[in-house]
mmCIF file of C-alpha atoms in Angstrom:
data_model
loop_
_atom_site.group_PDB
_atom_site.id
_atom_site.type_symbol
_atom_site.label_atom_id
_atom_site.label_comp_id
_atom_site.label_asym_id
_atom_site.label_seq_id
_atom_site.Cartn_x
_atom_site.Cartn_y
_atom_site.Cartn_z
ATOM 1 C CA TYR A 4 131.375 80.932 100.184
ATOM 2 C CA THR A 5 130.529 84.077 98.275
ATOM 3 C CA GLN A 6 127.627 85.404 96.541
ATOM 4 C CA ASN A 7 127.230 87.584 93.972
ATOM 5 C CA ILE A 8 124.682 89.323 95.353
ATOM 6 C CA ARG A 9 124.098 93.452 93.583
ATOM 7 C CA ARG A 10 122.667 95.020 96.843
ATOM 8 C CA ILE A 11 123.177 98.679 96.009
ATOM 9 C CA PHE A 12 120.430 101.294 94.830
ATOM 10 C CA ALA A 13 120.529 104.763 94.706
ATOM 11 C CA ALA A 14 117.399 107.153 95.843
ATOM 12 C CA GLY A 15 116.603 110.641 96.300
ATOM 13 C CA MET A 16 114.723 113.149 96.189
ATOM 14 C CA SER A 17 113.561 115.830 92.552
ATOM 15 C CA ASN A 18 117.349 116.723 91.432
ATOM 16 C CA GLY A 19 118.893 113.811 93.292
ATOM 17 C CA GLY A 20 115.425 111.206 92.188
ATOM 18 C CA MET A 21 116.405 112.345 88.625
ATOM 19 C CA MET A 22 120.052 112.041 89.100
ATOM 20 C CA ALA A 23 119.134 108.444 90.513
ATOM 21 C CA GLN A 24 117.677 107.640 87.574
ATOM 22 C CA ARG A 25 120.719 108.426 84.844
ATOM 23 C CA ILE A 26 122.239 105.896 87.374
ATOM 24 C CA ALA A 27 119.870 103.666 86.384
ATOM 25 C CA CYS A 28 120.315 104.349 83.063
ATOM 26 C CA GLU A 29 124.549 104.779 82.386
ATOM 27 C CA MET A 30 125.788 102.476 85.610
ATOM 28 C CA PRO A 31 123.168 98.845 85.174
ATOM 29 C CA ASP A 32 125.942 96.108 86.441
ATOM 30 C CA VAL A 33 126.832 98.590 89.656
ATOM 31 C CA VAL A 34 123.528 98.760 90.800
ATOM 32 C CA ALA A 35 120.127 96.497 91.803
ATOM 33 C CA GLY A 36 117.841 99.384 91.601
ATOM 34 C CA VAL A 37 116.691 103.335 92.038
ATOM 35 C CA VAL A 38 114.144 104.936 93.643
ATOM 36 C CA SER A 39 113.137 108.309 92.277
ATOM 37 C CA VAL A 40 110.665 109.991 94.889
ATOM 38 C CA ALA A 41 109.066 113.509 93.161
ATOM 39 C CA ALA A 42 111.206 112.989 90.032
ATOM 40 C CA ASN A 43 109.743 112.180 86.902
ATOM 41 C CA MET A 44 113.064 111.133 84.030
ATOM 42 C CA PRO A 45 114.461 114.439 82.214
ATOM 43 C CA ALA A 46 113.610 114.800 78.452
ATOM 44 C CA GLU A 47 117.140 115.134 78.069
ATOM 45 C CA LEU A 48 118.043 111.338 79.477
ATOM 46 C CA ALA A 49 115.417 109.677 78.252
ATOM 47 C CA PRO A 50 116.517 109.851 74.386
ATOM 48 C CA GLN A 51 120.538 108.722 76.160
ATOM 49 C CA CYS A 52 119.051 106.043 78.400
ATOM 50 C CA THR A 53 119.885 102.504 77.706
ATOM 51 C CA PRO A 54 120.803 100.283 80.486
ATOM 52 C CA GLN A 55 122.091 96.854 79.228
ATOM 53 C CA ALA A 56 120.949 94.969 82.415
ATOM 54 C CA PRO A 57 117.846 95.210 84.612
ATOM 55 C CA VAL A 58 117.298 97.456 87.061
ATOM 56 C CA ALA A 59 114.578 97.432 90.022
ATOM 57 C CA VAL A 60 112.538 101.372 89.369
ATOM 58 C CA MET A 61 110.052 102.924 92.154
ATOM 59 C CA PHE A 62 108.293 106.467 91.544
ATOM 60 C CA ILE A 63 106.834 108.296 94.508
ATOM 61 C CA ASN A 64 105.208 110.909 93.053
ATOM 62 C CA GLY A 65 102.780 113.474 93.890
ATOM 63 C CA VAL A 66 100.507 114.067 91.730
ATOM 64 C CA GLN A 67 99.453 117.917 92.786
ATOM 65 C CA ASP A 68 103.084 119.062 92.788
ATOM 66 C CA PRO A 69 104.288 122.554 91.876
ATOM 67 C CA ILE A 70 107.873 122.445 90.880
ATOM 68 C CA VAL A 71 108.224 118.948 89.399
ATOM 69 C CA PRO A 72 104.813 118.455 86.967
ATOM 70 C CA TYR A 73 103.122 115.166 87.455
ATOM 71 C CA ALA A 74 101.799 115.802 83.943
ATOM 72 C CA GLY A 75 105.231 116.187 82.876
ATOM 73 C CA GLY A 76 106.659 119.837 81.537
ATOM 74 C CA GLU A 77 109.069 122.730 82.519
ATOM 75 C CA ILE A 78 110.514 122.257 85.830
ATOM 76 C CA LYS A 79 110.387 126.329 87.909
ATOM 77 C CA ILE A 80 111.803 126.914 90.795
ATOM 78 C CA LEU A 81 110.335 130.472 91.490
ATOM 79 C CA ARG A 82 109.675 131.128 87.572
ATOM 80 C CA ASN A 83 113.251 129.883 86.915
ATOM 81 C CA SER A 84 113.633 127.149 83.947
ATOM 82 C CA ARG A 85 115.113 124.031 85.234
ATOM 83 C CA GLY A 86 114.799 122.148 82.576
ATOM 84 C CA THR A 87 112.353 119.612 81.112
ATOM 85 C CA VAL A 88 110.579 116.192 82.540
ATOM 86 C CA LEU A 89 108.750 113.530 80.934
ATOM 87 C CA SER A 90 104.999 113.041 82.332
ATOM 88 C CA THR A 91 105.391 110.424 85.292
ATOM 89 C CA GLU A 92 103.461 108.312 83.610
ATOM 90 C CA ALA A 93 105.762 108.094 80.400
ATOM 91 C CA SER A 94 109.114 107.585 82.811
ATOM 92 C CA LEU A 95 106.682 104.644 83.909
ATOM 93 C CA ALA A 96 106.855 103.850 80.188
ATOM 94 C CA PHE A 97 110.357 104.733 79.394
ATOM 95 C CA TRP A 98 111.003 102.134 82.061
ATOM 96 C CA GLN A 99 108.570 99.711 81.536
ATOM 97 C CA LYS A 100 109.892 98.777 78.169
ATOM 98 C CA GLN A 101 113.369 98.381 78.821
ATOM 99 C CA GLY A 102 112.633 95.962 81.708
ATOM 100 C CA GLY A 103 110.123 94.132 79.120
ATOM 101 C CA CYS A 104 107.233 94.720 81.995
ATOM 102 C CA THR A 105 103.188 94.553 81.504
ATOM 103 C CA SER A 106 101.327 96.249 84.202
ATOM 104 C CA LEU A 107 98.786 95.112 87.039
ATOM 105 C CA PRO A 108 95.965 96.820 88.326
ATOM 106 C CA ASP A 109 96.433 100.012 90.261
ATOM 107 C CA ARG A 110 95.876 99.480 94.177
ATOM 108 C CA GLN A 111 94.251 101.734 96.546
ATOM 109 C CA PHE A 112 97.164 102.203 98.802
ATOM 110 C CA THR A 113 95.382 104.173 101.109
ATOM 111 C CA ALA A 114 92.548 106.640 101.593
ATOM 112 C CA ASN A 115 94.808 109.512 99.201
ATOM 113 C CA SER A 116 96.998 107.244 97.070
ATOM 114 C CA SER A 117 97.591 104.763 95.141
ATOM 115 C CA ARG A 118 100.167 101.892 93.991
ATOM 116 C CA ARG A 119 100.644 99.931 90.600
ATOM 117 C CA ASP A 120 103.503 97.253 89.853
ATOM 118 C CA TYR A 121 104.313 96.138 87.052
ATOM 119 C CA ARG A 122 105.403 92.166 86.289
ATOM 120 C CA CYS A 123 108.673 92.741 84.227
ATOM 121 C CA GLU A 124 111.350 90.145 82.235
ATOM 122 C CA ARG A 125 114.110 92.273 83.843
ATOM 123 C CA GLY A 126 114.286 94.276 86.826
ATOM 124 C CA LYS A 127 111.188 95.659 88.860
ATOM 125 C CA LEU A 128 108.655 98.753 88.393
ATOM 126 C CA ARG A 129 106.783 100.288 91.077
ATOM 127 C CA LEU A 130 104.777 104.013 91.471
ATOM 128 C CA LEU A 131 103.273 105.293 94.596
ATOM 129 C CA SER A 132 100.906 108.092 93.335
ATOM 130 C CA VAL A 133 99.878 110.633 96.098
ATOM 131 C CA SER A 134 96.427 112.284 94.726
ATOM 132 C CA ASP A 135 96.937 115.073 96.630
ATOM 133 C CA GLY A 136 100.795 115.074 97.177
ATOM 134 C CA GLY A 137 103.200 117.734 96.055
ATOM 135 C CA HIS A 138 107.109 118.213 96.057
ATOM 136 C CA ALA A 139 107.354 116.530 99.478
ATOM 137 C CA TRP A 140 108.635 113.300 100.940
ATOM 138 C CA PRO A 141 105.900 111.127 102.008
ATOM 139 C CA GLY A 142 106.472 110.697 105.732
ATOM 140 C CA GLY A 143 108.572 113.755 106.047
ATOM 141 C CA SER A 144 108.754 117.147 107.677
ATOM 142 C CA PRO A 145 108.463 119.810 105.296
ATOM 143 C CA TYR A 146 111.159 121.496 104.352
ATOM 144 C CA LEU A 147 109.339 124.732 102.687
ATOM 145 C CA PRO A 148 105.533 125.956 103.796
ATOM 146 C CA GLY A 149 103.295 124.168 101.860
ATOM 147 C CA PHE A 150 102.313 127.361 100.051
ATOM 148 C CA MET A 151 105.248 126.761 98.010
ATOM 149 C CA ILE A 152 105.615 122.726 98.050
ATOM 150 C CA GLY A 153 101.895 121.400 98.266
ATOM 151 C CA LYS A 154 101.195 118.799 100.520
ATOM 152 C CA THR A 155 103.521 116.062 102.539
ATOM 153 C CA SER A 156 101.914 112.997 103.244
ATOM 154 C CA GLU A 157 101.591 111.445 106.155
ATOM 155 C CA GLU A 158 99.645 108.581 105.508
ATOM 156 C CA PHE A 159 102.927 106.706 104.258
ATOM 157 C CA SER A 160 106.581 106.729 105.006
ATOM 158 C CA ALA A 161 108.522 106.962 101.621
ATOM 159 C CA SER A 162 111.324 105.952 103.929
ATOM 160 C CA GLN A 163 109.801 102.552 105.074
ATOM 161 C CA GLN A 164 108.532 102.255 101.082
ATOM 162 C CA ILE A 165 111.900 102.156 100.159
ATOM 163 C CA ILE A 166 113.174 99.918 102.969
ATOM 164 C CA ASP A 167 110.693 97.602 101.757
ATOM 165 C CA PHE A 168 111.417 97.768 97.905
ATOM 166 C CA ILE A 169 114.984 97.103 98.943
ATOM 167 C CA LEU A 170 114.293 94.102 100.642
ATOM 168 C CA GLU A 171 111.614 92.466 97.598
ATOM 169 C CA ASN A 172 114.729 93.262 95.042
ATOM 170 C CA PRO A 173 117.930 91.718 96.115
ATOM 171 C CA GLY A 174 119.418 92.406 93.108
#
């Protein structure tokens, strides 16, 4: 007995989250889904991205991210430009269009975060938005001082949310 199930997921933070989206664009026949933490769609990737298979996509982004702006624009690290990204909303709209998704109402997830799910014809789409979150992995240890990366939310575990998303999307 064999079963054809795509169980490969890619997840990453910051550059790794942008890489995960590139994998979804270029290898949708290989991955069942991707998760981007503290990352939006790179502006130069969006026009080239035309996945030919459904891909589940989840974003976990802090609204107060000082490095990868939630509202989109230039990524700056120590005053050095590292490219530009779409806003979180434009990144969601991109994947919403790819998946033929309609938005469901936001719901409060924790005191400082909300969750938005989409009903999709192809793939699944979710956003966990942390209102006071910075460029950080929720539930993880801060890797740099808060004045550099913003606040690290302790209200939920990004790792657990990723596991739950994978289990909800068997591929």
